[in-house]
Amino acid sequence: MKLKTMLSLALLAAFLWSCKTDKDEPIVAEETKKEAGAFDYNVEQFADLKILRYQINGWDKLTLKEQKLVYYLTQAGLAGRDMMWDQNYRHNLKIRNALEKIYTSYEGDKSTDDWKAFEVYLKRVWFSNGIHHHYSNDKIKPDFSSDYLNELLIATNTTLAGDAFSVIFNDEDSKKVNQAKGVDNVLLSAVNFYGPNVTNKDVEDFYAKKQSPNPDRPLSFGLNSQLVKEDGVVKERVYKSGGLYGSAIDEVVKWLEKAQGVAENKAQGDALGLLIEYYKTGDLQIWDDYNVAWTAATDGNVDYINSFIEVYNDPLGYRGSYENIVEINDFDMSQKMKVLSDNAQWFEDNSPLMDEHKKKNVVGVTYKVVTVAGEAGDASPSTPIGVNLPNANWIRKEVGSKSVSLGNIIQAYNNSGSSGRLKEFVHDDEEYNLEKEHGQLADKLHTALHEVIGHASGQLNPGVGETKETLKNYASTLEEGRADLVGLYYLYDSKLQELGLVEDWKEVGMAAYDGYIRNGLMTQLIRLNLGDDVEEAHMRNRQWVSAWVFEKGAADNVIEKVTKDGKTYFNINDYDKLHELFGELLRETQRIKSEGDFEACEALVEGYGVKVDQAIHAEVLERNKQFTSAPYSGFVNPVLVPEMDENGEITAIKVTQPAGFPEQMLDYSKNYSFLPEVN
């Protein structure tokens, strides 16, 4: 019994509870809180945000050469940080520079409500890498007036004028990414992937003319560029040395070349060489060559993610946001989790997909638990918890993919305290006890299945284009929902117990189903303002999955809407039938993806995933008022400090923690601002 308990606790540290860009904390009971020990994981809390810190476990076990590799890769990531700020919005860097100058030089009264509101606003802007909320995409509203900001500008001899000043207070550029139906999503999105007056049609027409040399291996057109219209002509401005963001990219390349010089093995070094060449040229064929090499380079203690990768911030899903994550492998936990990737073909063969949509040969799927050593760009301060790359479907099919769980980030969350919201939203003691006993493991297993099996499963029909072309602005939420459904389908399957991942598959599956429905239909609404539609891709997919199975199971009362003491709950009456419904929806979502059925995708997302039941939303917000824990969390990064000898050679690298969140943000601006052309 003791051995089993110890194994379960170890597995908890290995699994994810969230996927790539879904970075919220789990809603857990106070009883699941863990002792933080001597290390304080909490930094500060403000507005709807909580700042945490994490440790780099096992740092001292690395050789000096490996530590140098980690250091160089983290420096490369930070060197590109400002690219993410500018990608998010064209005025972000001007606004940040002005706000930071005020913050560091103002000598007036700092005890007033206005100054405190200014500090909170700046911290929120830091957290979101710009003036739009990192998750809702809404413009952050300051709780001080334009007159007060003018006073601060004058008092500190700081300049912020024109649109960069007025946009802080007006209604212009109100949404970073606008995913609404029936509007021009590109034209109405403030994200700086597109120039003024570029429209959906401009984008679609421009890329419709692009042809890949090999149609079976389509290039990721648009991934590394801004699309602009000059004198009526639409053209790309490519991110590369000598091109857009060239000064920052050259600094990234400088550090990547140092990293290549201390690579652990030839495969890793060759991959880094291709990444460097890609940055220098902007050539998308080299990007694919790099991804093939990076996916195959699985040996060694250190790995990384770097470049313009995830497309969630593009309303049409073409352009990648800059991000960097540096990872140290946790070999013990990775070996324990290897059973999932080893059985990827079994999961594919036994899925409810149509036979023609199943992969006959699932290749190259790897899954590792890693320790994060540094993050930047789209991965910081709001960090992913798990990642599955590369994103190109043909590479996943022919070469494979890498999935990672960020183990020390999970550790930090688990030791940072909990909100106590669980008891408020569970229907009864049975649901509470299931969550208390199995909830963390169920959530982490779900995301492991989502990343390792879900994103690697299924295939497109011959001749069907990439999902960003066929499903357009719904591609991201469809893909995330599809991967969620793969996880949900197998969470309630005895195979997990057969593989030694759980002790009671049925109870773990029940806890997973309870938590998913509770979140999809209720608790995630604490993140929205009353009256808002759901727009973020992951929130949409959780709602359309949950709402669809709720509706389709209504005749059999599979999920029951219960009112008790004036409060609403959703109670699952038939888990077996719910499992079948998840399978039916998985089959349909894979069909939509495989066939590129835009109309069906639009009907699914718009019909179930966008509009919110206003009465339930108001109730959830009211019930949530009793809790003070912020709904979003992010991290400061540890600081790697090299020690040099008299010849300038690194002799050791020490790990320290920043003094605080503002201190780290100001340090980054001082030492890693490499975009003078847009400042």
XYZ file of C-alpha atoms in Angstrom:
679
model
C 0.000 0.000 0.000
C 2.793 2.417 0.881
C 4.601 1.661 -2.380
C 1.439 2.353 -4.380
C 0.853 5.632 -2.557
C 4.398 6.753 -3.206
C 4.075 5.855 -6.883
C 0.839 7.801 -7.199
C 2.407 10.888 -5.658
C 5.339 10.611 -8.005
C 3.038 10.341 -10.989
C 1.173 13.453 -9.853
C 4.337 15.452 -10.296
C 4.778 14.102 -13.795
C 1.396 14.759 -15.360
C -0.072 17.925 -16.767
C -3.363 19.481 -15.832
C -3.394 21.918 -18.720
C -2.320 22.180 -22.322
C -0.103 24.477 -24.317
C -1.738 27.881 -23.965
C -4.239 27.090 -21.267
C -2.320 28.338 -18.301
C -4.769 28.662 -15.432
C -4.479 27.100 -12.027
C -6.451 23.987 -11.111
C -9.460 24.553 -8.866
C -8.681 22.227 -5.956
C -9.753 21.729 -2.391
C -7.850 23.274 0.509
C -7.090 19.751 1.724
C -4.932 19.118 -1.368
C -2.579 21.968 -0.537
C 1.056 20.916 -0.221
C 3.707 22.181 2.131
C 6.006 24.636 0.419
C 8.900 24.004 2.785
C 11.706 26.546 2.849
C 11.145 27.739 -0.704
C 8.469 30.415 -1.113
C 6.697 29.905 -4.430
C 4.546 33.028 -4.108
C 5.822 36.443 -5.206
C 2.818 38.781 -5.283
C -0.808 39.156 -6.379
C -2.584 42.054 -8.105
C -5.761 42.528 -10.180
C -6.684 39.064 -11.528
C -3.071 37.848 -11.511
C -0.782 35.930 -9.177
C 3.002 35.852 -9.666
C 4.889 32.699 -8.657
C 8.490 31.503 -8.843
C 9.952 28.088 -9.645
C 13.114 26.144 -8.886
C 15.532 24.526 -11.341
C 15.701 21.057 -9.842
C 18.868 19.096 -10.600
C 20.906 22.079 -11.762
C 23.988 20.954 -9.829
C 23.873 17.561 -11.548
C 24.578 19.123 -14.937
C 28.128 19.405 -16.215
C 29.546 22.891 -16.742
C 29.236 22.379 -20.496
C 25.546 21.513 -20.109
C 25.022 24.516 -17.839
C 26.620 26.720 -20.488
C 24.233 25.288 -23.064
C 21.264 26.127 -20.848
C 22.613 29.633 -20.173
C 23.198 30.403 -23.845
C 19.738 29.125 -24.812
C 18.031 31.236 -22.128
C 19.982 34.308 -23.264
C 18.903 33.625 -26.849
C 15.306 33.508 -25.704
C 15.462 36.755 -23.758
C 17.208 38.502 -26.644
C 14.043 38.056 -28.712
C 11.646 39.126 -25.976
C 10.706 42.475 -27.504
C 9.603 40.796 -30.729
C 6.679 39.334 -28.806
C 5.781 42.747 -27.404
C 5.714 44.268 -30.884
C 3.855 41.315 -32.379
C 1.125 41.760 -29.786
C 0.481 45.433 -30.667
C 2.244 48.122 -32.654
C 2.368 50.683 -29.797
C 3.335 48.283 -26.998
C 7.027 49.112 -26.845
C 6.475 52.859 -26.874
C 3.931 52.543 -24.100
C 6.111 50.201 -22.036
C 9.159 52.432 -22.336
C 7.196 55.474 -21.190
C 5.502 53.686 -18.294
C 8.801 52.238 -17.097
C 10.504 55.621 -17.192
C 7.707 57.047 -15.063
C 7.903 54.106 -12.663
C 11.653 54.449 -12.124
C 11.972 58.238 -12.029
C 8.790 59.662 -10.499
C 9.519 61.404 -7.198
C 6.024 62.599 -6.347
C 3.432 61.227 -3.919
C 3.294 57.438 -4.228
C 0.676 56.936 -1.526
C -2.280 58.078 -3.645
C -4.881 55.774 -5.191
C -3.905 57.069 -8.632
C -0.267 56.022 -8.218
C -1.282 52.618 -6.901
C -3.583 52.218 -9.899
C -0.686 53.196 -12.177
C 1.540 50.532 -10.607
C -1.123 47.851 -11.054
C -1.688 48.874 -14.668
C 2.028 48.655 -15.456
C 2.272 45.231 -13.810
C -0.693 44.027 -15.849
C 0.941 45.321 -19.035
C 4.191 43.552 -18.101
C 2.337 40.321 -17.470
C 0.512 40.410 -20.814
C 3.491 41.566 -22.897
C 1.379 44.527 -23.880
C -1.795 46.482 -23.255
C -4.221 43.628 -24.065
C -5.118 40.964 -21.523
C -3.069 37.814 -22.072
C -6.131 35.547 -22.052
C -9.308 37.501 -22.836
C -7.539 39.649 -25.481
C -9.501 42.681 -24.234
C -7.627 45.943 -23.834
C -6.628 46.475 -20.196
C -8.470 49.441 -18.715
C -6.479 51.724 -16.386
C -8.051 52.901 -13.125
C -6.498 56.355 -13.494
C -7.328 59.215 -15.819
C -5.551 60.539 -18.873
C -5.008 63.777 -16.938
C -3.116 61.867 -14.240
C -0.928 60.112 -16.810
C -0.182 63.506 -18.354
C 0.883 64.769 -14.933
C 3.258 61.816 -14.572
C 4.690 62.358 -18.051
C 5.396 66.015 -17.318
C 6.832 65.275 -13.860
C 9.296 62.731 -15.285
C 10.096 64.501 -18.575
C 8.707 61.510 -20.464
C 7.171 61.576 -23.932
C 4.147 59.524 -24.943
C 1.983 61.233 -27.534
C -0.503 60.655 -30.310
C -2.180 57.289 -30.762
C 0.223 55.573 -28.334
C -1.132 57.813 -25.566
C -4.798 58.007 -26.496
C -5.223 54.264 -27.142
C -4.693 53.591 -23.432
C -7.974 55.367 -22.682
C -10.161 55.225 -25.808
C -12.087 52.393 -27.464
C -9.742 51.938 -30.411
C -8.014 48.570 -30.896
C -10.139 47.141 -28.089
C -9.488 43.485 -28.921
C -6.080 41.978 -29.648
C -7.598 38.964 -31.417
C -11.200 39.202 -32.604
C -12.696 35.765 -33.325
C -16.319 36.868 -33.664
C -18.484 35.429 -36.434
C -19.586 37.633 -39.308
C -16.896 40.307 -38.976
C -13.560 40.938 -40.645
C -11.391 39.258 -38.019
C -8.089 40.585 -39.349
C -9.294 44.159 -39.735
C -10.787 44.203 -36.223
C -7.829 42.553 -34.456
C -5.206 44.841 -32.910
C -2.466 42.205 -33.077
C 0.483 43.480 -35.123
C 0.642 40.541 -37.519
C -1.153 42.621 -40.126
C -0.765 46.182 -41.311
C -3.579 48.733 -41.288
C -6.436 48.035 -43.715
C -5.424 44.422 -44.380
C -8.577 42.276 -44.481
C -9.528 38.623 -44.227
C -9.909 38.511 -47.984
C -6.477 40.037 -48.527
C -4.923 37.296 -46.427
C -6.874 34.465 -48.014
C -6.220 35.706 -51.552
C -2.510 36.228 -50.865
C -1.919 32.714 -49.551
C -4.217 31.049 -52.068
C -1.559 31.924 -54.658
C 1.247 30.291 -52.658
C 2.304 26.832 -53.784
C 4.574 24.477 -51.842
C 7.243 22.644 -53.853
C 5.840 19.384 -52.469
C 2.061 19.553 -51.884
C 2.308 16.570 -49.525
C 4.688 18.587 -47.335
C 3.128 22.051 -47.306
C 5.241 24.931 -46.078
C 3.998 27.049 -43.147
C 3.283 30.130 -45.224
C 2.926 33.293 -43.161
C 4.464 31.827 -40.013
C 7.408 34.252 -39.817
C 6.182 37.480 -41.352
C 3.928 40.496 -41.085
C 1.462 41.041 -43.934
C 1.027 44.655 -45.011
C -0.629 46.601 -47.785
C 1.418 49.300 -49.496
C -0.093 51.325 -52.330
C -2.792 48.688 -52.601
C -0.285 45.844 -52.943
C -0.243 43.132 -50.258
C 3.212 41.851 -49.336
C 5.121 40.153 -46.533
C 7.737 41.661 -44.251
C 9.741 38.617 -43.170
C 11.235 38.209 -39.706
C 14.921 37.559 -40.415
C 18.410 39.010 -40.219
C 18.335 42.177 -42.274
C 14.539 42.096 -42.337
C 11.764 42.868 -39.872
C 13.053 42.436 -36.279
C 16.536 41.925 -37.728
C 18.404 43.598 -34.859
C 16.767 41.340 -32.253
C 17.126 38.257 -34.442
C 20.855 38.927 -34.842
C 21.185 38.955 -31.060
C 19.218 35.683 -30.823
C 21.519 34.158 -33.440
C 24.605 35.287 -31.511
C 23.536 33.263 -28.476
C 22.334 30.302 -30.530
C 25.765 30.095 -32.138
C 27.318 29.970 -28.676
C 24.831 27.207 -27.779
C 25.736 25.264 -30.902
C 29.369 25.390 -29.795
C 28.540 23.454 -26.615
C 25.866 21.143 -28.055
C 25.638 17.765 -26.353
C 25.738 15.760 -29.577
C 25.855 16.093 -33.353
C 22.094 15.796 -33.842
C 21.438 18.616 -31.406
C 24.170 20.755 -32.921
C 22.903 20.156 -36.462
C 19.388 21.176 -35.446
C 20.679 24.370 -33.863
C 22.615 25.086 -37.035
C 19.422 24.841 -39.087
C 17.576 27.127 -36.664
C 20.361 29.685 -37.015
C 20.174 29.445 -40.811
C 16.398 29.877 -40.681
C 16.723 33.036 -38.614
C 19.299 34.400 -41.052
C 17.290 33.670 -44.187
C 13.629 33.450 -43.167
C 13.387 30.445 -45.520
C 10.370 28.285 -44.595
C 11.881 25.201 -46.213
C 14.771 25.508 -43.773
C 12.175 25.870 -40.993
C 10.729 22.481 -41.949
C 14.205 20.966 -42.221
C 14.944 22.298 -38.759
C 11.752 20.840 -37.297
C 12.508 17.434 -38.761
C 16.017 17.553 -37.264
C 14.793 18.930 -33.915
C 12.088 16.251 -33.616
C 14.640 13.502 -34.236
C 17.190 14.939 -31.766
C 15.953 13.205 -28.616
C 19.218 12.343 -26.841
C 20.841 14.501 -24.190
C 19.949 16.283 -20.969
C 18.948 19.644 -22.472
C 16.309 20.642 -25.012
C 14.582 23.860 -26.021
C 11.733 25.491 -27.936
C 12.608 28.668 -29.810
C 11.179 30.744 -32.654
C 7.824 31.913 -34.053
C 5.643 28.930 -33.273
C 2.086 29.006 -31.918
C -0.570 30.692 -34.068
C -3.286 31.335 -31.461
C -2.704 35.093 -31.631
C -3.462 35.225 -35.353
C -7.219 35.391 -36.000
C -6.666 33.300 -39.141
C -3.970 31.019 -37.709
C -1.037 31.791 -40.011
C 1.498 33.744 -37.962
C 3.569 32.412 -35.101
C 4.249 34.244 -31.842
C 7.838 34.332 -30.640
C 8.558 32.062 -27.683
C 11.407 30.329 -25.911
C 11.491 27.513 -23.328
C 14.706 25.883 -22.137
C 14.327 22.407 -20.641
C 16.374 19.949 -18.617
C 15.246 16.340 -18.879
C 13.907 14.534 -15.814
C 14.972 11.036 -16.834
C 13.325 9.165 -13.947
C 9.876 10.647 -14.488
C 10.198 10.514 -18.273
C 10.911 6.788 -18.103
C 7.817 6.215 -15.971
C 5.676 8.057 -18.526
C 7.217 6.383 -21.569
C 4.386 3.851 -21.507
C 2.041 6.374 -23.137
C 4.175 7.059 -26.186
C 5.105 3.375 -26.424
C 1.402 2.545 -26.806
C 0.473 5.357 -29.195
C -0.442 2.894 -31.970
C -2.807 0.984 -29.663
C -4.666 4.176 -28.797
C -4.941 5.090 -32.474
C -6.160 1.640 -33.508
C -8.808 1.512 -30.771
C -10.155 5.040 -31.159
C -13.735 5.632 -32.387
C -12.488 7.426 -35.526
C -13.530 6.318 -38.980
C -10.963 3.871 -40.330
C -9.916 6.189 -43.139
C -9.088 8.900 -40.582
C -6.781 6.712 -38.478
C -3.031 6.676 -38.908
C -1.841 3.242 -39.954
C 1.616 3.903 -38.565
C 2.049 6.314 -35.644
C 5.749 7.230 -35.643
C 8.236 9.146 -33.555
C 6.010 10.104 -30.624
C 8.137 10.993 -27.582
C 7.031 12.211 -24.168
C 9.289 13.630 -21.485
C 8.945 15.294 -18.120
C 11.292 18.273 -18.027
C 12.528 20.953 -15.654
C 12.196 24.459 -17.035
C 15.347 26.577 -16.774
C 14.036 29.713 -18.464
C 11.200 31.097 -20.574
C 10.616 34.153 -22.742
C 8.239 35.666 -25.259
C 4.818 34.035 -25.501
C 5.831 31.559 -22.776
C 6.463 34.169 -20.083
C 5.302 35.347 -17.592
C 2.176 33.288 -18.406
C 3.684 29.888 -19.036
C 2.505 26.751 -20.785
C 2.407 23.623 -18.666
C 2.769 21.171 -21.510
C 3.840 21.396 -25.129
C 3.501 19.191 -28.207
C 5.472 20.174 -31.317
C 6.038 20.557 -34.219
C 2.684 21.805 -35.479
C 3.025 20.755 -39.124
C 0.691 17.815 -39.775
C 2.990 16.199 -42.334
C 5.941 16.181 -39.926
C 3.784 14.629 -37.202
C 2.721 11.932 -39.653
C 6.085 11.156 -41.263
C 8.601 11.938 -38.518
C 6.760 12.271 -35.210
C 6.511 14.836 -32.447
C 7.843 15.777 -29.035
C 5.573 16.193 -26.030
C 6.824 17.584 -22.742
C 5.386 18.154 -19.298
C 6.977 21.059 -17.428
C 7.458 19.264 -14.133
C 8.881 22.026 -11.951
C 6.133 24.405 -13.077
C 3.582 21.820 -11.922
C 5.512 21.576 -8.650
C 5.324 25.330 -8.175
C 1.568 25.378 -8.771
C 1.003 22.506 -6.372
C 2.952 24.276 -3.634
C 1.581 27.781 -4.130
C -1.677 27.269 -2.247
C -5.219 26.721 -3.467
C -8.391 28.680 -3.796
C -10.962 26.534 -1.983
C -13.442 26.972 -4.849
C -14.066 23.249 -5.229
C -16.612 22.849 -2.433
C -18.644 25.741 -3.789
C -19.184 24.196 -7.221
C -19.397 20.401 -6.682
C -22.898 18.927 -6.600
C -22.492 16.577 -3.655
C -20.073 14.813 -1.327
C -19.519 11.979 -3.802
C -18.301 14.402 -6.466
C -16.172 16.239 -3.919
C -14.561 13.037 -2.648
C -13.849 11.796 -6.174
C -12.121 15.084 -6.977
C -10.229 15.064 -3.694
C -9.045 11.485 -4.216
C -8.401 11.425 -7.962
C -8.811 14.933 -9.394
C -5.186 15.988 -9.746
C -4.157 12.689 -11.295
C -7.186 12.736 -13.602
C -6.440 16.260 -14.816
C -2.778 15.536 -15.382
C -3.547 12.264 -17.155
C -6.041 14.064 -19.346
C -3.488 16.543 -20.578
C -0.824 13.881 -21.028
C -3.260 12.008 -23.271
C -4.227 15.286 -24.955
C -0.624 16.158 -25.815
C 0.913 12.743 -26.483
C -1.966 10.852 -28.072
C -4.505 13.524 -29.029
C -2.411 15.878 -31.120
C -0.606 12.930 -32.725
C -3.787 11.104 -33.729
C -5.800 11.150 -36.932
C -4.902 12.225 -40.452
C -6.195 14.507 -43.174
C -7.874 13.082 -46.244
C -5.720 13.155 -49.399
C -5.904 16.539 -51.072
C -7.372 18.367 -48.071
C -5.475 21.530 -47.159
C -4.019 22.503 -43.801
C -6.618 23.260 -41.136
C -5.717 26.968 -41.024
C -6.844 27.073 -44.675
C -9.927 24.875 -44.435
C -11.257 25.707 -40.954
C -9.859 29.250 -40.845
C -10.548 31.110 -37.576
C -12.000 27.963 -35.990
C -8.914 25.797 -36.592
C -7.315 26.289 -33.175
C -10.389 25.582 -31.058
C -11.327 22.568 -33.193
C -7.857 21.076 -32.786
C -7.752 21.670 -29.037
C -11.235 20.216 -28.603
C -10.328 17.199 -30.702
C -7.252 16.515 -28.566
C -9.321 17.034 -25.394
C -11.822 14.458 -26.643
C -9.087 11.898 -27.264
C -8.048 12.323 -23.645
C -11.608 12.185 -22.339
C -12.395 9.050 -24.320
C -9.427 7.116 -22.927
C -9.600 8.430 -19.373
C -12.611 6.161 -18.870
C -10.878 3.040 -20.169
C -9.377 0.069 -18.361
C -6.288 0.331 -20.591
C -4.900 2.992 -18.232
C -5.015 0.540 -15.335
C -3.507 -2.188 -17.491
C -0.586 0.148 -18.239
C -0.077 0.823 -14.535
C -1.018 4.496 -14.731
C -3.983 4.314 -12.352
C -5.206 2.008 -9.608
C -8.935 2.435 -10.303
C -9.621 3.521 -13.888
C -13.339 3.993 -13.370
C -13.031 6.359 -10.415
C -10.260 8.335 -12.087
C -12.397 8.599 -15.205
C -15.431 9.697 -13.195
C -13.396 12.403 -11.481
C -12.074 13.568 -14.855
C -15.572 13.745 -16.339
C -16.938 15.608 -13.315
C -14.144 18.161 -13.450
C -14.356 18.716 -17.200
C -18.121 19.276 -17.246
C -17.999 21.441 -14.121
C -15.321 23.627 -15.692
C -16.728 23.687 -19.214
C -20.244 24.669 -18.171
C -19.542 26.745 -15.057
C -16.265 27.476 -13.329
C -14.257 28.772 -16.306
C -16.810 31.589 -16.527
C -15.080 33.350 -13.617
C -12.606 34.568 -16.259
C -15.214 36.439 -18.306
C -16.959 39.729 -17.691
C -20.724 39.397 -17.558
C -22.134 39.706 -21.060
C -18.939 38.667 -22.855
C -18.840 35.898 -25.437
C -16.254 33.122 -25.140
C -13.392 33.910 -27.526
C -10.212 32.192 -26.311
C -9.662 28.920 -28.201
C -9.299 26.609 -25.181
C -12.234 28.121 -23.312
C -14.346 27.754 -26.432
C -13.426 24.120 -26.875
C -14.205 23.225 -23.268
C -17.607 24.858 -23.606
C -18.567 23.359 -26.963
C -17.496 19.886 -25.888
C -19.408 20.139 -22.595
C -22.504 21.818 -24.047
C -22.732 19.343 -26.934
C -22.680 16.235 -24.730
C -25.085 17.916 -22.276
C -27.587 18.529 -25.072
C -27.155 15.180 -26.838
C -27.519 13.286 -23.567
C -30.558 15.231 -22.366
C -33.115 12.607 -23.446
C -31.350 10.005 -21.277
C -30.595 12.482 -18.473
C -26.884 11.734 -18.844
C -25.960 15.102 -17.311
C -28.561 16.714 -15.086
C -28.843 20.419 -14.377
C -29.683 20.615 -10.685
C -30.829 23.578 -8.593
C -30.169 23.183 -4.880
C -30.548 25.935 -2.281
C -30.784 28.458 -5.098
C -27.509 27.314 -6.684
C -26.931 25.556 -9.998
C -24.919 22.353 -10.420
C -24.339 19.865 -13.228
C -24.491 16.259 -12.053
C -23.420 13.303 -14.214
C -25.885 10.418 -13.888
C -24.505 8.032 -16.512
C -20.732 7.961 -17.007
C -20.868 5.035 -19.449
C -23.217 6.917 -21.747
C -21.126 10.079 -21.417
C -18.098 8.076 -22.526
C -20.025 7.041 -25.636
C -21.027 10.646 -26.331
C -17.402 11.802 -26.056
C -16.520 9.082 -28.586
C -19.259 10.224 -30.980
C -18.095 13.824 -30.798
C -14.455 12.789 -31.258
C -15.413 10.882 -34.389
C -17.225 13.939 -35.733
C -14.468 16.446 -34.914
C -11.887 14.235 -36.620
C -14.179 13.982 -39.648
C -14.441 17.775 -39.740
C -10.663 18.129 -39.605
C -9.941 15.301 -42.040
C -12.441 16.578 -44.611
C -11.900 20.309 -43.974
C -15.639 20.810 -43.349
C -15.804 24.517 -42.489
C -19.595 24.732 -42.314
C -19.850 21.894 -39.792
C -16.985 23.346 -37.764
C -18.570 26.785 -37.681
C -21.930 25.314 -36.639
C -20.314 23.316 -33.831
C -18.255 26.167 -32.389
C -20.803 28.934 -32.830
C -23.698 26.748 -31.762
C -22.137 25.458 -28.551
C -18.897 27.282 -27.764
C -19.406 31.043 -28.017
C -22.577 32.260 -26.322
C -22.858 32.095 -22.535
C -25.954 31.427 -20.430
C -26.160 34.846 -18.782
C -28.114 33.673 -15.725
C -25.543 30.983 -14.940
C -22.693 33.387 -15.635
C -24.085 35.979 -13.218
C -24.575 33.275 -10.614
C -21.032 31.920 -11.010
C -19.541 35.394 -10.654
C -21.598 36.050 -7.523
C -20.641 32.730 -5.931
C -16.985 33.367 -6.781
C -16.839 36.709 -4.943
C -16.010 34.981 -1.649
C -12.642 33.789 -3.001
C -9.604 36.051 -3.131
C -7.232 33.854 -5.140
C -6.561 35.259 -8.611
C -7.835 33.203 -11.564
C -4.585 33.577 -13.549
C -0.979 32.860 -12.584
C 2.425 33.407 -14.124
C 6.074 33.241 -13.163
C 9.259 35.148 -12.725
C 12.265 33.259 -14.048
C 15.299 32.196 -12.032
C 18.382 34.223 -12.919
C 21.448 32.376 -14.235
C 24.601 34.228 -13.187
C 27.871 33.200 -14.874
C 31.171 33.480 -13.024
C 34.205 34.316 -15.189
C 37.955 33.839 -14.900
C 40.514 36.473 -15.877
C 40.253 35.360 -19.532
C 36.506 35.850 -19.646
C 35.794 32.110 -19.657
C 32.781 30.872 -17.710
C 33.916 28.798 -14.742
C 30.550 28.336 -13.024
C 26.914 29.381 -13.360
C 24.862 30.079 -10.255
C 21.077 30.048 -9.999
C 19.514 32.967 -8.131
C 15.981 34.329 -7.779
C 14.931 37.858 -8.791
C 14.094 40.338 -6.045
C 10.559 40.616 -7.396
C 8.345 40.890 -10.453
C 8.947 44.613 -11.182
C 12.673 44.170 -10.666
C 12.838 41.373 -13.233
C 10.741 43.238 -15.772
C 12.919 46.332 -15.463
C 16.079 44.240 -15.726
C 14.782 42.633 -18.915
C 13.996 46.015 -20.447
C 17.458 47.299 -19.516
C 19.414 44.318 -20.830
C 17.312 42.763 -23.591
C 15.833 45.613 -25.639
C 17.084 44.996 -29.170
C 14.436 46.613 -31.356
C 15.479 50.270 -31.711
C 13.679 50.498 -35.035
C 10.286 50.057 -33.349
C 11.013 51.725 -29.998
